[in-house]
XYZ file of C-alpha atoms in Angstrom:
411
model
C 0.000 0.000 0.000
C 1.559 3.299 -1.102
C 2.859 5.427 1.721
C 1.540 3.044 4.399
C 3.468 0.540 6.472
C 2.177 -2.914 7.296
C 3.801 -4.532 10.328
C 5.409 -7.881 9.468
C 8.309 -8.887 11.684
C 11.273 -7.363 13.496
C 13.407 -6.639 10.464
C 15.590 -3.552 10.291
C 14.358 -0.725 8.082
C 16.271 0.592 5.062
C 15.630 3.292 2.480
C 16.057 2.637 -1.242
C 15.942 5.196 -4.075
C 15.390 4.109 -7.686
C 15.553 6.608 -10.571
C 12.803 4.976 -12.644
C 10.254 2.174 -12.638
C 11.170 -1.472 -13.230
C 8.429 -2.886 -15.430
C 8.430 -4.097 -18.140
C 11.540 -6.124 -17.308
C 13.388 -5.367 -20.534
C 16.691 -3.869 -19.368
C 19.629 -4.785 -17.174
C 18.575 -2.035 -14.763
C 15.077 -3.504 -14.425
C 16.175 -7.100 -13.972
C 18.932 -6.264 -11.498
C 16.661 -4.252 -9.222
C 13.804 -6.738 -9.603
C 16.048 -9.394 -8.064
C 17.796 -7.030 -5.643
C 14.509 -5.987 -4.012
C 13.625 -9.643 -3.469
C 17.075 -10.292 -1.988
C 16.906 -7.314 0.383
C 13.354 -8.179 1.480
C 14.619 -11.404 3.065
C 16.374 -9.453 5.810
C 15.069 -5.867 5.725
C 11.904 -3.810 5.595
C 12.259 -1.641 2.505
C 10.919 1.859 2.117
C 11.182 2.546 -1.603
C 11.201 5.943 -3.296
C 10.561 5.473 -7.010
C 11.257 8.473 -9.246
C 8.845 7.640 -12.040
C 7.812 9.772 -15.008
C 4.421 8.086 -15.011
C 2.074 6.045 -12.884
C 3.187 2.454 -12.378
C 0.972 -0.315 -13.706
C -0.811 -2.986 -11.682
C 1.731 -5.763 -12.296
C 4.549 -3.634 -10.913
C 2.447 -2.386 -8.012
C 1.649 -6.002 -7.054
C 5.377 -6.784 -7.045
C 6.072 -3.931 -4.617
C 3.135 -4.952 -2.429
C 4.784 -8.342 -2.005
C 8.326 -7.182 -1.257
C 8.279 -3.523 -0.197
C 7.071 -2.331 3.184
C 6.392 1.254 2.178
C 6.196 2.644 -1.360
C 6.416 6.264 -2.505
C 5.910 6.825 -6.228
C 7.383 10.278 -6.845
C 6.447 11.813 -10.170
C 8.740 14.713 -11.008
C 6.988 17.455 -12.933
C 8.509 18.952 -16.088
C 9.138 22.124 -14.091
C 11.010 20.183 -11.386
C 13.156 18.435 -13.972
C 13.923 21.768 -15.641
C 14.855 23.465 -12.349
C 16.926 20.394 -11.427
C 18.886 20.778 -14.666
C 19.454 24.482 -14.001
C 20.582 23.756 -10.433
C 23.018 21.077 -11.610
C 24.344 23.345 -14.353
C 25.047 26.178 -11.918
C 26.604 23.900 -9.276
C 28.832 22.000 -11.723
C 26.954 18.738 -11.096
C 26.030 16.161 -13.766
C 22.989 17.222 -15.756
C 21.545 13.718 -15.584
C 21.658 13.886 -11.797
C 19.905 17.245 -11.904
C 17.244 15.810 -14.214
C 16.223 13.398 -11.429
C 16.464 15.854 -8.543
C 13.569 17.589 -6.792
C 13.954 19.640 -3.617
C 10.377 18.634 -2.741
C 11.233 14.926 -2.817
C 14.590 15.521 -1.141
C 12.801 17.155 1.787
C 10.444 14.167 2.146
C 13.364 11.751 2.028
C 15.299 13.710 4.621
C 12.327 13.699 6.971
C 11.767 9.983 6.444
C 15.459 9.236 7.000
C 15.074 10.260 10.659
C 12.631 7.400 11.328
C 15.085 4.802 12.556
C 16.386 3.685 9.163
C 19.711 1.863 9.226
C 21.025 2.869 5.780
C 20.077 4.239 2.381
C 20.685 2.522 -0.968
C 21.142 4.955 -3.872
C 20.780 3.374 -7.303
C 23.062 4.902 -9.954
C 24.745 8.297 -9.738
C 21.375 9.866 -10.628
C 20.036 9.406 -7.095
C 23.110 10.298 -5.027
C 22.136 13.969 -4.721
C 19.288 12.856 -2.437
C 21.764 11.459 0.101
C 23.837 14.638 0.487
C 22.025 15.868 3.629
C 21.213 12.470 5.136
C 22.961 11.215 8.237
C 22.742 7.554 7.268
C 25.254 4.980 6.043
C 25.185 5.000 2.225
C 25.257 2.090 -0.193
C 26.129 3.572 -3.582
C 24.897 1.006 -6.108
C 26.829 2.712 -8.872
C 26.634 -0.256 -11.299
C 28.981 1.340 -13.840
C 30.917 4.571 -14.246
C 28.916 6.724 -16.619
C 31.743 9.281 -16.551
C 34.261 6.773 -17.894
C 31.731 5.522 -20.450
C 31.049 9.044 -21.690
C 34.770 9.728 -21.873
C 35.143 6.857 -24.324
C 31.864 7.458 -26.155
C 32.938 11.020 -26.884
C 35.762 9.651 -29.043
C 33.623 7.159 -30.954
C 30.280 8.786 -31.673
C 29.686 10.329 -35.086
C 26.897 12.551 -33.790
C 28.036 16.147 -33.280
C 25.256 16.695 -30.742
C 26.247 13.628 -28.694
C 29.936 14.516 -28.929
C 29.241 17.978 -27.469
C 26.987 16.531 -24.770
C 29.525 13.875 -23.762
C 32.290 16.502 -23.645
C 30.201 18.816 -21.444
C 29.025 16.069 -19.082
C 32.129 13.864 -18.704
C 34.135 16.040 -16.302
C 31.041 16.738 -14.185
C 30.272 13.038 -13.937
C 33.816 11.978 -13.061
C 34.057 14.663 -10.395
C 30.703 13.770 -8.849
C 31.295 10.013 -9.073
C 34.550 10.477 -7.161
C 32.768 12.629 -4.565
C 29.989 10.046 -4.203
C 32.393 7.130 -3.807
C 34.286 9.020 -1.102
C 31.040 9.705 0.793
C 29.561 6.202 0.481
C 30.235 3.401 2.955
C 30.410 0.962 0.053
C 30.198 1.369 -3.712
C 29.222 -1.532 -5.987
C 30.505 -1.777 -9.562
C 30.141 -4.691 -11.951
C 33.057 -3.940 -14.249
C 36.533 -5.097 -13.236
C 38.328 -2.281 -15.074
C 36.134 0.420 -13.540
C 36.550 -1.146 -10.105
C 40.324 -0.924 -10.498
C 40.042 2.697 -11.647
C 37.946 3.835 -8.664
C 39.141 1.546 -5.859
C 41.597 4.084 -4.382
C 38.820 6.608 -3.788
C 36.799 4.612 -1.269
C 35.384 1.203 -0.362
C 34.705 -0.011 -3.918
C 33.591 -3.597 -4.490
C 33.281 -5.621 -7.676
C 29.803 -7.161 -7.754
C 28.839 -8.915 -11.019
C 25.121 -9.188 -11.674
C 23.299 -12.468 -11.958
C 21.358 -14.193 -14.691
C 17.895 -15.713 -14.519
C 18.711 -19.221 -13.426
C 15.827 -20.713 -15.425
C 17.735 -19.822 -18.605
C 20.412 -22.354 -17.695
C 17.827 -25.096 -18.286
C 15.618 -23.305 -20.801
C 13.145 -25.709 -22.403
C 12.429 -25.032 -26.072
C 8.782 -24.837 -27.096
C 8.837 -25.928 -30.723
C 5.136 -25.261 -31.306
C 5.413 -21.701 -29.967
C 8.532 -21.109 -32.043
C 6.833 -22.255 -35.246
C 4.060 -19.732 -34.650
C 6.631 -16.962 -34.158
C 8.619 -18.106 -37.147
C 5.552 -17.852 -39.348
C 4.365 -14.483 -38.012
C 7.791 -12.816 -38.180
C 8.866 -14.650 -41.354
C 12.052 -15.864 -39.719
C 14.585 -17.572 -42.026
C 16.227 -20.884 -41.240
C 19.568 -19.219 -40.527
C 20.033 -16.009 -38.589
C 22.081 -14.297 -35.904
C 20.520 -12.228 -33.126
C 21.195 -9.086 -31.187
C 19.188 -8.570 -28.001
C 18.844 -5.447 -25.874
C 16.716 -2.443 -25.081
C 16.707 -0.703 -28.429
C 16.415 2.930 -27.376
C 19.588 2.588 -25.276
C 22.257 4.471 -27.224
C 25.104 1.915 -26.833
C 22.767 -0.770 -28.280
C 21.825 1.501 -31.183
C 25.526 2.232 -31.757
C 26.354 -1.485 -31.707
C 23.706 -2.476 -34.243
C 24.534 0.486 -36.477
C 28.210 -0.452 -36.486
C 27.468 -4.088 -37.302
C 25.106 -3.228 -40.154
C 27.521 -0.684 -41.651
C 30.739 -2.623 -41.173
C 29.685 -6.272 -41.476
C 26.121 -7.022 -42.547
C 26.047 -4.669 -45.526
C 29.424 -5.871 -46.813
C 29.326 -9.612 -46.191
C 28.291 -11.815 -49.076
C 25.737 -14.383 -47.875
C 25.477 -12.649 -44.513
C 23.153 -14.474 -42.126
C 19.895 -12.661 -41.485
C 19.947 -10.348 -38.480
C 17.110 -10.515 -35.943
C 17.105 -7.533 -33.562
C 15.254 -8.389 -30.355
C 14.341 -5.743 -27.823
C 11.826 -3.189 -26.644
C 11.535 0.406 -27.828
C 13.380 0.260 -31.180
C 14.233 3.742 -32.425
C 13.144 4.999 -35.828
C 16.697 4.437 -37.051
C 16.558 0.778 -36.046
C 13.098 0.313 -37.594
C 14.313 1.815 -40.871
C 16.871 -0.982 -41.235
C 14.093 -3.389 -42.213
C 13.303 -1.183 -45.209
C 16.943 -0.970 -46.259
C 17.688 -4.682 -45.906
C 15.377 -7.592 -46.652
C 17.249 -9.860 -44.240
C 16.977 -7.675 -41.132
C 14.027 -8.242 -38.791
C 13.152 -5.995 -35.838
C 10.780 -7.646 -33.371
C 10.203 -4.958 -30.720
C 9.188 -6.107 -27.241
C 8.572 -9.842 -26.780
C 7.324 -11.735 -23.729
C 9.796 -14.533 -24.451
C 12.621 -13.424 -26.761
C 14.574 -16.530 -25.796
C 12.412 -18.638 -28.106
C 14.106 -16.864 -30.997
C 17.495 -16.396 -29.365
C 17.778 -20.147 -28.812
C 17.429 -20.783 -32.551
C 20.103 -18.308 -33.682
C 23.316 -19.743 -35.092
C 25.108 -17.105 -32.980
C 24.368 -14.117 -30.767
C 26.288 -10.930 -31.501
C 27.291 -8.088 -29.166
C 29.345 -5.642 -31.278
C 29.414 -3.005 -28.518
C 31.328 0.159 -29.401
C 30.226 2.396 -26.512
C 28.763 1.949 -23.032
C 30.217 0.019 -20.159
C 29.810 -2.796 -17.702
C 28.764 -6.356 -18.331
C 25.936 -6.670 -20.820
C 23.194 -8.665 -19.091
C 21.918 -9.889 -22.431
C 25.338 -11.348 -23.232
C 25.256 -13.334 -20.008
C 21.701 -14.488 -20.772
C 22.724 -15.697 -24.223
C 25.665 -17.518 -22.654
C 23.306 -19.103 -20.108
C 21.192 -20.391 -22.994
C 24.234 -22.198 -24.342
C 24.694 -20.006 -27.419
C 27.976 -19.079 -29.047
C 28.502 -15.358 -28.561
C 30.468 -13.156 -30.964
C 31.617 -10.210 -28.856
C 33.535 -7.036 -29.459
C 36.576 -6.649 -27.237
C 34.630 -4.005 -25.309
C 31.718 -6.364 -24.620
C 34.060 -9.198 -23.642
C 36.437 -7.266 -21.361
C 34.202 -7.154 -18.241
C 33.278 -10.854 -18.274
C 35.738 -11.945 -15.626
C 37.831 -15.002 -16.320
C 36.021 -16.227 -19.423
C 38.392 -17.197 -22.218
C 38.241 -16.181 -25.854
C 37.864 -19.257 -28.034
C 36.489 -21.262 -25.123
C 33.401 -19.425 -23.797
C 33.011 -16.840 -26.599
C 34.689 -15.498 -29.748
C 36.090 -12.004 -30.262
C 34.843 -10.235 -33.377
C 36.010 -6.649 -33.807
C 36.363 -6.555 -37.593
C 34.630 -7.575 -40.782
C 37.280 -10.263 -41.325
C 36.724 -11.775 -37.871
C 32.958 -11.968 -38.389
C 33.405 -13.551 -41.806
C 35.804 -16.150 -40.403
C 33.487 -16.865 -37.459
C 30.458 -17.446 -39.689
C 32.471 -19.691 -41.980
C 33.637 -21.758 -38.997
C 30.136 -22.033 -37.475
C 28.589 -23.057 -40.800
C 31.343 -25.558 -41.549
C 31.390 -27.116 -38.078
C 28.133 -26.836 -36.055
C 29.795 -28.793 -33.249
C 32.253 -25.926 -32.762
C 29.500 -23.465 -31.866
C 27.745 -26.028 -29.708
C 30.888 -26.707 -27.675
C 31.553 -23.027 -27.008
C 27.898 -22.598 -26.025
C 28.151 -25.456 -23.524
C 31.287 -23.910 -22.026
C 29.530 -20.543 -21.819
C 26.555 -22.022 -19.946
C 28.827 -23.666 -17.390
C 30.807 -20.448 -16.928
C 27.650 -18.431 -16.194
C 26.372 -21.090 -13.810
C 29.641 -20.933 -11.865
C 30.033 -17.145 -11.784
C 26.858 -15.171 -12.484
C 23.875 -16.358 -10.473
C 21.585 -14.122 -8.419
C 22.199 -16.362 -5.416
C 25.894 -15.480 -5.488
C 25.124 -11.806 -6.095
C 22.718 -11.701 -3.144
C 25.188 -13.339 -0.778
C 27.888 -10.790 -1.592
C 25.496 -7.813 -1.399
C 24.030 -8.784 1.964
C 27.470 -9.562 3.386
C 28.647 -6.038 2.568
C 25.578 -4.503 4.214
C 26.232 -6.578 7.350
C 29.794 -5.219 7.444
C 28.424 -1.661 7.292
C 25.983 -2.417 10.088
C 28.765 -3.837 12.262
C 30.874 -0.738 11.653
């Protein structure tokens, strides 16, 4: 029940701030926090502040009713977002943090923080401004360093507008990320390189996300697939890309692949782009190429993903571990990854759990090998599934997260 507490048991109370709603569960952000809330609810009573642009739907509300003690859906007005941007601009803070900041909500949070809460969890750098005046231990669930990502994206984007934006925002982000890490009792990152970069600024911990464990034993539904195959006109042979398709690094990845590989490769396998919210640019690809299919949101994209001869992740920008890469590995698929997409995946080995493809020539060689020897792709897929099972489960993630909170509470 929104804003109302229902007495359950003698669990300690914690505050949690999320910058946007979770449902539909189509992004790494959504899935991670969907599981994190369930993990935290085992040991704590959660008061959740959700900074949503719109009202949440019934399915999401039912989820919070089950796992959250007290829910506050905070809809920032256009005026509040505008004034937040102005405030951030004047103060030298990241604009994207200002976009999510409201003095009205900050006041409510500050008042609530006095009610015997043991700590506050701030999700992403976008919510850290709300913790500035709180006298509570802080868990900074940073996930990845947007400042470092923007620093790299600035060099690679072809968009003049994005290049100017990245240049303007990078220094602000890096400065505020450093400040936030220094203030927090613990900061969680899921990228090894970014953890190494920031570890001297505070208590920074590497915490890889998990993968839905049901994907490790995903059962194919041939009848359901045949229906999809007919409705989408899927060919016998195709590769897939999966991800939220209004997320700029995903758009950049697909655009690079189409320009540098798909459009130039003779007998290129069809490309099936799976993911919610495809941009107009992504939709236009189906008009330019007969063998590109864009599905949009799907309840079960894994039906299609399972049938692909390979899953590609030609990431050029962005950071952190791509959840969709881990999911494809859990399904037992061979993944063709850019060096950027592969770098954060711990101790996985190229040629054993995945293949590196950074160039046209590498993609051409990979497709030739997969077509010539289906057992090769199958073996790498089996290795990938085992690797995910050993390293990237939500059970392991939850154990590490709760252990760190216990250390804060002891301190």
